XYZ file of C-alpha atoms in Angstrom:
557
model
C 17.045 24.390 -12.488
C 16.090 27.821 -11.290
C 15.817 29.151 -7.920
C 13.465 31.984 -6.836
C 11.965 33.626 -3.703
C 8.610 34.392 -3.159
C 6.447 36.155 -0.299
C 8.426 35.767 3.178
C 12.019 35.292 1.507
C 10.790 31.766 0.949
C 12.631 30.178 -1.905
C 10.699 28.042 -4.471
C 12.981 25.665 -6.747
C 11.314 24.945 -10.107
C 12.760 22.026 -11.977
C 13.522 23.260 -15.407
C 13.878 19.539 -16.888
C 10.151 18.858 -15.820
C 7.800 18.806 -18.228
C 4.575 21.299 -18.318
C 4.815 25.142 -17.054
C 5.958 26.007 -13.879
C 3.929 26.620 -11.384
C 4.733 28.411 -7.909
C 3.147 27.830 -4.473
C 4.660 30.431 -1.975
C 4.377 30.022 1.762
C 1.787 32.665 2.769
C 3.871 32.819 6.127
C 0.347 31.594 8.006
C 0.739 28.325 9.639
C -2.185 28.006 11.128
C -4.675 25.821 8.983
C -6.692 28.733 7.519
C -3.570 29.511 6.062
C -2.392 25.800 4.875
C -5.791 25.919 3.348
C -5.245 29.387 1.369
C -2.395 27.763 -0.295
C -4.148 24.523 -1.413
C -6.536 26.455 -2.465
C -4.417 28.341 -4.468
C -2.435 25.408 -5.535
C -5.953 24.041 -6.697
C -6.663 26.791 -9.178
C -3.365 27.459 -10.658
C -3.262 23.366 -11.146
C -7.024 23.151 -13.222
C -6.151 22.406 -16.684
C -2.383 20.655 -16.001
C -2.452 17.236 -17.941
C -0.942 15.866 -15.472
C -0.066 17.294 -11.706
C 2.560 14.706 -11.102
C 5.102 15.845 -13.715
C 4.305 20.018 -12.451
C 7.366 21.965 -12.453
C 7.069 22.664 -8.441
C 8.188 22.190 -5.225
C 5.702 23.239 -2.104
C 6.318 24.719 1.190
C 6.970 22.119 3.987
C 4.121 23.188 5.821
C 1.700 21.848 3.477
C 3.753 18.426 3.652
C 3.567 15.616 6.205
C 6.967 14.875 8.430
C 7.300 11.295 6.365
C 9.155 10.350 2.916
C 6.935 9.499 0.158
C 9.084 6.352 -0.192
C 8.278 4.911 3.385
C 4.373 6.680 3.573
C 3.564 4.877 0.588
C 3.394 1.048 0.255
C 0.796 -1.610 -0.341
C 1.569 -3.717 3.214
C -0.433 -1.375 4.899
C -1.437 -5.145 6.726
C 1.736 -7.485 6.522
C 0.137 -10.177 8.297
C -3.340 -9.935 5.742
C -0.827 -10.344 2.887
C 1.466 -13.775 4.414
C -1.720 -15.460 4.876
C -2.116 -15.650 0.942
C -0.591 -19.067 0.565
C -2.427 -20.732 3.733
C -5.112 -22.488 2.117
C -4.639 -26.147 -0.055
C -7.545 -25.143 -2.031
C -6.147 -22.231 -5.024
C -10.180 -20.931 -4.803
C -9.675 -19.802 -1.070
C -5.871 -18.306 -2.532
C -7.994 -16.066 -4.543
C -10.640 -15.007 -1.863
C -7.310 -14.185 0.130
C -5.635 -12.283 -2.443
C -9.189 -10.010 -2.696
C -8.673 -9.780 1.584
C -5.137 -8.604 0.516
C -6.143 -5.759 -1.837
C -9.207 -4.421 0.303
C -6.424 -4.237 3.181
C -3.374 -2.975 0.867
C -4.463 0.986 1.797
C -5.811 0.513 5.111
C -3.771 4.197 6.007
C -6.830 5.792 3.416
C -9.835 4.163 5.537
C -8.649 4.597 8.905
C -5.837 7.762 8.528
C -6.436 11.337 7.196
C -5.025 12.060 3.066
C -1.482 13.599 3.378
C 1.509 15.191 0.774
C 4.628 13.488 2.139
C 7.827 14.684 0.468
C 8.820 14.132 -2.788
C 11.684 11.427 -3.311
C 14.796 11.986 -5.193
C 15.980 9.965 -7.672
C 18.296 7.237 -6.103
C 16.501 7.623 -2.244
C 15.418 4.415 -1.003
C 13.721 2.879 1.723
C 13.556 -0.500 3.471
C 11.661 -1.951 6.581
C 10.006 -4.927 8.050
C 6.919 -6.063 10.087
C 7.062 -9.110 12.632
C 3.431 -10.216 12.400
C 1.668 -13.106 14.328
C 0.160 -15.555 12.029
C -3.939 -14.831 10.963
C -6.086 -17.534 12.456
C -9.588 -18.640 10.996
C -12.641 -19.034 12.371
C -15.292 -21.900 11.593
C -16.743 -20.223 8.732
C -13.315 -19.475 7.177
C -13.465 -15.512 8.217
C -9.958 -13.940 8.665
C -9.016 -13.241 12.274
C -5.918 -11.053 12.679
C -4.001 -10.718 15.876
C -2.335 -7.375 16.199
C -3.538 -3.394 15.698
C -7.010 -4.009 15.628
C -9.702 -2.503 17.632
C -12.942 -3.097 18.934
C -15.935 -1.702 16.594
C -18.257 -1.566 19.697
C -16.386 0.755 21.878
C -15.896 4.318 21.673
C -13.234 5.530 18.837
C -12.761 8.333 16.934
C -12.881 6.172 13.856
C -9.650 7.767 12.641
C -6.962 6.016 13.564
C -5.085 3.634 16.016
C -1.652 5.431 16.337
C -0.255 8.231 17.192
C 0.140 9.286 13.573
C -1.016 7.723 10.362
C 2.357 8.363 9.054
C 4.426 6.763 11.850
C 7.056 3.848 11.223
C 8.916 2.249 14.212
C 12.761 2.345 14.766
C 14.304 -0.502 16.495
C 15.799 0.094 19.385
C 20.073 0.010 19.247
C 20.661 -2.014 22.439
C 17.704 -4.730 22.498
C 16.265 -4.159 19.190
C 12.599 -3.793 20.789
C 10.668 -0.819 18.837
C 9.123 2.370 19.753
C 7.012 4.877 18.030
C 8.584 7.356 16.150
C 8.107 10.735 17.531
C 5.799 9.935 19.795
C 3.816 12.646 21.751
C 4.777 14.922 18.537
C 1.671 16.225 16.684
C 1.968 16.114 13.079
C 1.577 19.522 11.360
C -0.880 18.324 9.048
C -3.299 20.476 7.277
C -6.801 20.569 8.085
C -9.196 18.044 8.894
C -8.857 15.253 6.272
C -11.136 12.962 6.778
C -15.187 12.966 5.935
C -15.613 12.258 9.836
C -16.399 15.949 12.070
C -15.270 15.935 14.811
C -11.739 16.365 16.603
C -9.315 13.399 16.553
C -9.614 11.757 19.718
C -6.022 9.528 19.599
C -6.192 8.487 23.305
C -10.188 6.946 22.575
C -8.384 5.065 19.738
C -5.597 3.540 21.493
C -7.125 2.854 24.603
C -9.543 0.410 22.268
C -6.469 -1.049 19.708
C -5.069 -4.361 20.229
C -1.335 -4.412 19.768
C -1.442 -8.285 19.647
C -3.637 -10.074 22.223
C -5.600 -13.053 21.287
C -2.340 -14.832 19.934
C -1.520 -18.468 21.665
C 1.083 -18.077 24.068
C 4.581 -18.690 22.036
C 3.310 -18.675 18.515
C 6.038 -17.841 16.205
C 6.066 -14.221 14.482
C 5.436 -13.828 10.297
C 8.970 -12.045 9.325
C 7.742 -9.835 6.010
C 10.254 -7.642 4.380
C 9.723 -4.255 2.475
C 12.433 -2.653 -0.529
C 11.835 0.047 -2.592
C 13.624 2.926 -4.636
C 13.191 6.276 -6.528
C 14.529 4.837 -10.172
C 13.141 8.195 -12.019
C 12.270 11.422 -11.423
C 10.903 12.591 -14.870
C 8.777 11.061 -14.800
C 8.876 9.993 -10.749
C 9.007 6.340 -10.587
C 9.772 3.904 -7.801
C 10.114 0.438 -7.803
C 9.792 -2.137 -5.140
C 10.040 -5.540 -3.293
C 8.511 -7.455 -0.657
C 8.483 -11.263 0.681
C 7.043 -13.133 3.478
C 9.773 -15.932 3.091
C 8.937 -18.635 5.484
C 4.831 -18.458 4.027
C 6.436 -18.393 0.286
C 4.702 -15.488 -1.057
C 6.086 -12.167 -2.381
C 5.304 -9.443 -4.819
C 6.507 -6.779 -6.903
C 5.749 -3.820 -8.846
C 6.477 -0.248 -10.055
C 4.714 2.734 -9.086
C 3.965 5.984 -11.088
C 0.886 8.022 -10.509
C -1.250 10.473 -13.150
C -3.030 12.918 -11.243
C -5.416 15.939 -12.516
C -7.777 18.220 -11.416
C -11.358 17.779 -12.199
C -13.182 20.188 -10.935
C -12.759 20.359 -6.913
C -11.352 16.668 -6.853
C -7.755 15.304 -7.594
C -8.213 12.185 -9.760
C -5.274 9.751 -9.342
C -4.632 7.047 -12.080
C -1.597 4.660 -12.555
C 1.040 5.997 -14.543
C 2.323 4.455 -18.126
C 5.049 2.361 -16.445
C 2.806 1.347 -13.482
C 1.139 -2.237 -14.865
C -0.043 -3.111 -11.197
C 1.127 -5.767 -8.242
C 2.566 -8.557 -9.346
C 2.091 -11.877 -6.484
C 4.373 -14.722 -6.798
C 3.937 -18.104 -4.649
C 7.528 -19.713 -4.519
C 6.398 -22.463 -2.230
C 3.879 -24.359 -0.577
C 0.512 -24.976 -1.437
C 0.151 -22.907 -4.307
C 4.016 -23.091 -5.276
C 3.820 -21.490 -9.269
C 0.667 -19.212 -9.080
C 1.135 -15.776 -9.862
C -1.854 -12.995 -9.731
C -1.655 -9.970 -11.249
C -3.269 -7.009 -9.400
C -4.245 -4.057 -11.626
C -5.307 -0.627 -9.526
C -8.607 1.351 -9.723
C -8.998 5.073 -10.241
C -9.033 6.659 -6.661
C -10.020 10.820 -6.248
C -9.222 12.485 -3.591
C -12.500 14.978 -2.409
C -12.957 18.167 -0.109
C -9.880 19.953 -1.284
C -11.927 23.533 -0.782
C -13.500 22.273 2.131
C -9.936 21.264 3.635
C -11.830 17.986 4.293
C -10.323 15.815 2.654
C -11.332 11.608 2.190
C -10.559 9.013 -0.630
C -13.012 7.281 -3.147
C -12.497 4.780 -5.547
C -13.960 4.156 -8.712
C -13.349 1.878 -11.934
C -12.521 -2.106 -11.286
C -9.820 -4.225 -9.588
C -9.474 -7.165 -11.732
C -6.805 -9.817 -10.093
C -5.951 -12.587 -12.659
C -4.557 -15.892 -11.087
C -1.968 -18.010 -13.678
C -0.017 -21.261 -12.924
C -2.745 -22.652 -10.867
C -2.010 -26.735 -11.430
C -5.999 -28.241 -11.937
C -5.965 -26.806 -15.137
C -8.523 -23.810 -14.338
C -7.556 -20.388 -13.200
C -9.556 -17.736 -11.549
C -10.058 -14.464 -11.837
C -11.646 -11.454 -9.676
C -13.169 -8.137 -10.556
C -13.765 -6.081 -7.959
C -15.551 -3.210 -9.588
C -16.078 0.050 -7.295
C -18.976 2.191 -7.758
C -18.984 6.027 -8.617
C -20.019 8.164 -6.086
C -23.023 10.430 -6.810
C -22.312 14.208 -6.944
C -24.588 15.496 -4.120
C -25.559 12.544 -1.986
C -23.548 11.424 0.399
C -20.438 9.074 0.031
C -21.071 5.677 0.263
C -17.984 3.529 -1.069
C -19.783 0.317 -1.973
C -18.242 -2.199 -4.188
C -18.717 -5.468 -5.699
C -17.180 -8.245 -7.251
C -17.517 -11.800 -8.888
C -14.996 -14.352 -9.368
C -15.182 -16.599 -12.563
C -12.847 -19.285 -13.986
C -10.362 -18.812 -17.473
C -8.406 -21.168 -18.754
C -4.979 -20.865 -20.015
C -4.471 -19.796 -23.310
C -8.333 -18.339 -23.628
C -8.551 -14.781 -24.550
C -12.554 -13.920 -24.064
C -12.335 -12.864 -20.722
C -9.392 -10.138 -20.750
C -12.769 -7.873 -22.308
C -14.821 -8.445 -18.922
C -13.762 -5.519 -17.166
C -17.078 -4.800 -15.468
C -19.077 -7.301 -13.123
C -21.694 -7.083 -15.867
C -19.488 -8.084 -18.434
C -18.849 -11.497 -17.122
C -20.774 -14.780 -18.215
C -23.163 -16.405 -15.325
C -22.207 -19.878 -16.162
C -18.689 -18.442 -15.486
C -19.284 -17.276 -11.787
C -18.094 -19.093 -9.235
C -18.513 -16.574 -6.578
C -19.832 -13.177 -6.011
C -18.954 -10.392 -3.460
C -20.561 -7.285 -2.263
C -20.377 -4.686 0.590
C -18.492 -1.437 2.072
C -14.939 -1.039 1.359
C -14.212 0.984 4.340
C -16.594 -1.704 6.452
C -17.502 -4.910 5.849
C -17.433 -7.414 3.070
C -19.881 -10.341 1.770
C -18.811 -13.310 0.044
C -20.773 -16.177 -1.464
C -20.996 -19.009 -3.623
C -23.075 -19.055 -6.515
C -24.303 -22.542 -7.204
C -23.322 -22.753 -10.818
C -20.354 -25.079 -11.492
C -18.086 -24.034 -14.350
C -19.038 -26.775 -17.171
C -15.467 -26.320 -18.196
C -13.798 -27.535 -14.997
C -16.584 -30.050 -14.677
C -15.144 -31.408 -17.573
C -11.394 -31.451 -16.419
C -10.032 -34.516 -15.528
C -8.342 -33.949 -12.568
C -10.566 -31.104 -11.079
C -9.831 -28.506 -8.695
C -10.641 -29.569 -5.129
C -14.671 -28.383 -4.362
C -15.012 -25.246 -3.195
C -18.523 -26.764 -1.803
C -17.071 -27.530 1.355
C -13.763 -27.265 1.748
C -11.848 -29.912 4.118
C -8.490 -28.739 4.792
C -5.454 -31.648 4.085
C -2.626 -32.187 6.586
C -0.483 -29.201 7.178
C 3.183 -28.757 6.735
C 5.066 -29.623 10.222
C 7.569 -26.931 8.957
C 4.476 -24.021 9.159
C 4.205 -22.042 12.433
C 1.722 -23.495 15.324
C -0.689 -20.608 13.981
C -0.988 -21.721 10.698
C -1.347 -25.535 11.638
C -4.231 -24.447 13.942
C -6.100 -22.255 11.221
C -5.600 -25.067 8.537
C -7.099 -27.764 10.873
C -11.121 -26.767 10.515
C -13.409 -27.860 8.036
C -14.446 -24.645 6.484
C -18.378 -24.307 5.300
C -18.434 -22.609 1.727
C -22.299 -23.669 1.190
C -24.026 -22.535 -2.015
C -26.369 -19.151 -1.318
C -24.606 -19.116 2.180
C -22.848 -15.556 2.825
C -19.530 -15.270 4.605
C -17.609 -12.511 5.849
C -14.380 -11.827 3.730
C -13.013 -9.094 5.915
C -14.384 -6.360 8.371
C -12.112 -3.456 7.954
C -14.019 -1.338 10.438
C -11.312 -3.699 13.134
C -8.555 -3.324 11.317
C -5.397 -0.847 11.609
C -2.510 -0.311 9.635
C 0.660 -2.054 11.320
C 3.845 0.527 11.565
C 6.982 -0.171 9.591
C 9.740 -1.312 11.797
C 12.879 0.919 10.741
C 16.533 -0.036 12.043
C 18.375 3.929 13.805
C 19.152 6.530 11.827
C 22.435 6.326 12.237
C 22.822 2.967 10.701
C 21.326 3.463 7.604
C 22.938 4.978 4.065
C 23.233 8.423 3.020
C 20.383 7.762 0.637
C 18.016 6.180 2.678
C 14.437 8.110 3.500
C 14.560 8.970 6.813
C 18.522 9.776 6.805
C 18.103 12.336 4.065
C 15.319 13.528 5.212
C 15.849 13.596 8.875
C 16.417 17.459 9.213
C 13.279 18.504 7.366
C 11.824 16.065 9.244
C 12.828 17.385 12.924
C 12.212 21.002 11.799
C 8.379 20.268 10.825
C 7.875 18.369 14.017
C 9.423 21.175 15.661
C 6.849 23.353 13.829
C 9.886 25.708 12.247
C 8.428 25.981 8.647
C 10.939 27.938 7.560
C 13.634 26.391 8.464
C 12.014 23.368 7.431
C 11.277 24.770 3.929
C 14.716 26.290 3.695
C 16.107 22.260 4.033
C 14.152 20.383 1.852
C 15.086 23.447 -0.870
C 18.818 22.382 0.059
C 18.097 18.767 -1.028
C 16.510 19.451 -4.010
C 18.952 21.674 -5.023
C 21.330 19.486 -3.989
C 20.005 16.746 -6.461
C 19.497 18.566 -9.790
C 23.196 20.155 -9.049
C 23.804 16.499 -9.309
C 21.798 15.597 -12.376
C 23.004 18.496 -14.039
C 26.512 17.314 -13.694
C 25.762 13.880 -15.143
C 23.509 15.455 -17.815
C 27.376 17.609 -18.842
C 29.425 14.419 -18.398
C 26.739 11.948 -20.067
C 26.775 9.654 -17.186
C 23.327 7.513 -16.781
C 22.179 6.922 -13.593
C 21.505 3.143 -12.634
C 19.806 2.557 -9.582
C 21.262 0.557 -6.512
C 18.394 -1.719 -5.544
C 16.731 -2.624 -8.505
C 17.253 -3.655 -12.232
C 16.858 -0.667 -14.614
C 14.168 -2.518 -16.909
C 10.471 -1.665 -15.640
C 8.837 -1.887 -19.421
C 6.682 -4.890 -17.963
C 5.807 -3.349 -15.119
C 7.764 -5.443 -12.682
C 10.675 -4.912 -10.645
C 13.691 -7.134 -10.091
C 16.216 -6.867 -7.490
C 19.899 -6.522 -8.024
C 22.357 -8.082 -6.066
C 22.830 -5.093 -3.777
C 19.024 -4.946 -3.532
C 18.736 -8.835 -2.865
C 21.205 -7.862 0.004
C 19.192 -5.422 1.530
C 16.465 -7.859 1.903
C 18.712 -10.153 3.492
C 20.163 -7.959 6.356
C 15.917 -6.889 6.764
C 15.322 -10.792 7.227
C 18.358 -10.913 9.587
C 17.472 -7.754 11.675
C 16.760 -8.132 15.468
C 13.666 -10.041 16.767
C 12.020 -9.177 19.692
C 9.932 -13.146 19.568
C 10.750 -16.250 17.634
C 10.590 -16.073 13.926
C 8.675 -18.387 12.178
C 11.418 -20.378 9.873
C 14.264 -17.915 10.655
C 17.213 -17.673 13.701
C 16.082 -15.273 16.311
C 18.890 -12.707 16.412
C 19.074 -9.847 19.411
C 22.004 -7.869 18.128
């Protein structure tokens, strides 16, 4: 590692182990978002041509970064409550149609919240949380309803976002666990605009129209869903991590690594080698043994001169369902269309879901919607994935589960059995209406112009590890709220420094590091807890309530 200073004594630390050539970003000394935007401007051209921006030799100023850890900005429960409701149907057809709710909500922060550089973890940082959710009711055509951080699409809004910052988690509360916002009333030094709205962010328009949880029947029980992850590599940076909804029996896994280069005035983000996609697992209930595998898009990020910037997404979703028990399994692709050059984004998708069964091979080459036989197609979707989407059936029974002799229940019209007594009161109500799936007869899957992404409720600082996200960063953290850049800068150098002092002793003494949380084997793209890790999800799952918890203790200390 080598340390150097730059315009404004402001030291740059270039990691020497990275691959590809260095590449230095010095703070201009303007804070002001002119100058945020001469250095990403300048970032931009010294970056065009880099294979790959994610293994760069380089460490920015703080004041191009947002006050939040990468490890707890970046998740895929950006709607907790979207994600329990997987495993609420009898019928493994309506499972699927909720695991495609689950990935249009999974980045609700990109829709709704402006496109931000949180810091960079360090190898062995790590990061838990959890989100007490009411339970998603139905309506009489099956449409989601969710309960909490939503907002009215009528009245006035900014159409930004619902909180005080896109970035901010919750910390509970030492003396009655209740939560509060983090920082609240602190502006985030972001950099400019970043969203493809005009217009100044109006945050009192949004939460005077958010719903932070009417609608719910008086003493329903609260979803408990937990959230792991860690930093098990830094060359290349790789996390892994863990989440569960334990009392609906659904939880999922997965490794994250990014690829990101420069193509002309866009950043184009890929997954990484290691990163295979989102693994869902249903340990119980109706679906108990179904597993879908969730594999991610290509997403750019646009208006990096412009300061400007939004999200597209390009490429297909495809979600693969195994282990359902009628013999037949499903499968989605949700298959997002390219944006034009000039005209005007428009971020349409659509989708079809068709029927495999186990042990065929034909269909892993149907990566397009095209692609797909219509005598396969059970279903077909369409629509805005920043607004609303379409569902519907398409009249054409697979011959093959026709044929089956115990067949999947009809997805014609769908009568709900019995509940489980053991569910919460919300989930008996949703699972007591007939639900119309008519032929030719469109539904709403989800309208994400309503929907906001829930915060992450945190336990205080000053009861979590050394190592944990907001502990290590906490300094850097309070400095850019504080708007003291340099200071800020001069902190997060510290820590990095700090770390590849550390690496370079274990590189001279030929120790390997092992993470804490998770299992050291990602080759399949999965990630598997330790018995530290499985720990941590335990005390989450045990952490003070502020309402009952749906199949767990309520605990106020």
């Amino acid at each position: 590692m080598a340390s150097k200073t730059a315009a404004a004594d402001t030291p740059i630390v270039v990691d020497d182990e990275a691959p590809g050539p260095p590449i230095s970003v010095p703070d201009s000394g303007e804070h002001s978002e002119g100058g945020k935007l001469k250095m990403i401007v300048g970032l931009v051209k010294k970056a065009l041509g880099v294979k790959d921006i994610a293994a760069m030799r380089l460490s920015l100023p703080a004041s191009l970064l947002e006050p939040v850890p990468n490890l707890e900005y970046w998740g895929y429960l950006d709607r907790p409550d979207v994600f329990a409701s997987i495993n609420d149907s009898v019928d493994p057809f309506v499972r699927m149609l909720s695991v495609c709710r689950f990935v249009f909500t999974k980045d609700i922060k990109f829709i709704h919240g402006r496109v931000v550089k949180p810091y960079n973890s360090v190898l062995g940082e790590h990061f838990r949380c959890h989100w007490d959710v009411p339970s998603a009711t139905y309506d009489e055509a099956g449409s989601l309803i969710c309960h909490a951080h939503t907002s009215d699409p009528s009245a006035p809004s900014s159409g930004v976002t619902s909180i005080e910052a896109d970035t901010a988690s919750v910390r509970s509360s030492k003396s009655t666990g209740r939560s509060s916002i983090l920082a609240s009333g602190a502006k985030s030094p972001s950099t400019a605009a970043t969203t493809p709205q005009d217009g100044p962010i109006d945050v009192a328009a949004d939460m005077s129209n958010l719903s932070l949880g009417s609608g719910t029947p008086a003493g329903d029980e609260r979803i408990r869903v937990v959230y792991v992850t860690e930093q098990v590599s830094h060359h290349p940076p790789i996390s892994s991590f863990y989440a569960s909804a334990p009392s609906r029996h659904v939880e999922i896994s997965g490794v994250d690594q990014i690829s990101a280069k420069v193509s002309g005035t866009t950043l184009r983000v890929s997954p990484g080698t290691f990163n295979k996609g989102l693994f869902v697992n249903i340990t119980g209930g109706f679906g108990e043994g179904e597993s879908y595998h969730i594999t991610h898009p290509v997403a750019s990020v646009n208006g990096i001169l412009r300061g400007s910037f939004y999200v597209t997404v390009g490429d297909s979703c495809i979600i693969t369902q195994t282990g359902n028990k009628h013999g037949q399994n499903y499968r989605a692709i949700l298959e997002y269309k390219e944006e034009g050059w000039i005209s005007k984004a428009r971020y349409l998708v659509e989708g079809v879901i068709h029927t495999y069964h186990q042990g065929e091979t034909a269909h892993e080459k149907w990566l397009k919607v095209k692609d797909v036989p219509k005598g396969k197609v059970v279903a077909v979707l369409e629509g805005c994935w920043r607004g609303v989407i379409k569902w519907k059936k398409t009249g054409r029974p697979d011959p093959a589960a026709s044929a089956e002799s115990s067949p999947a229940p009809s997805v014609s019209h769908l009568s709900v059995a019995a509940p489980n007594p053991a569910l919460g009161s919300g989930l008996r109500s949703a699972m007591s209406s007939k639900v119309n799936l008519a032929a030719d007869d469109w539904q709403v899957l989800l309208d994400l112009t309503t929907l906001r992404q829930v915060p992450k409720v945190v336990r205080p600082i000053e009861k979590q590890e050394a190592y944990e996200s907001q502990k290590l960063w906490e300094k850097v953290t309070s400095h850019l709220l504080g708007k003291r850049f340099s200071e800020a800068t001069n902190e997060k150098v510290a820590i990095e420094q700090r770390q590849r002092d550390i690496a370079a002793e274990r590189k001279r003494t030929g120790e390997v590091f092992v993470p804490a949380l998770f299992k050291e084997d990602i080759s399949d793209g999965q990630a598997r807890l330790t018995e530290h890790g499985s720990k941590a999800v335990q005390e989450e799952l045990k952490a003070p309530a502020s309402y009952p918890l749906e199949g767990l203790p309520v605990s106020s200390s």
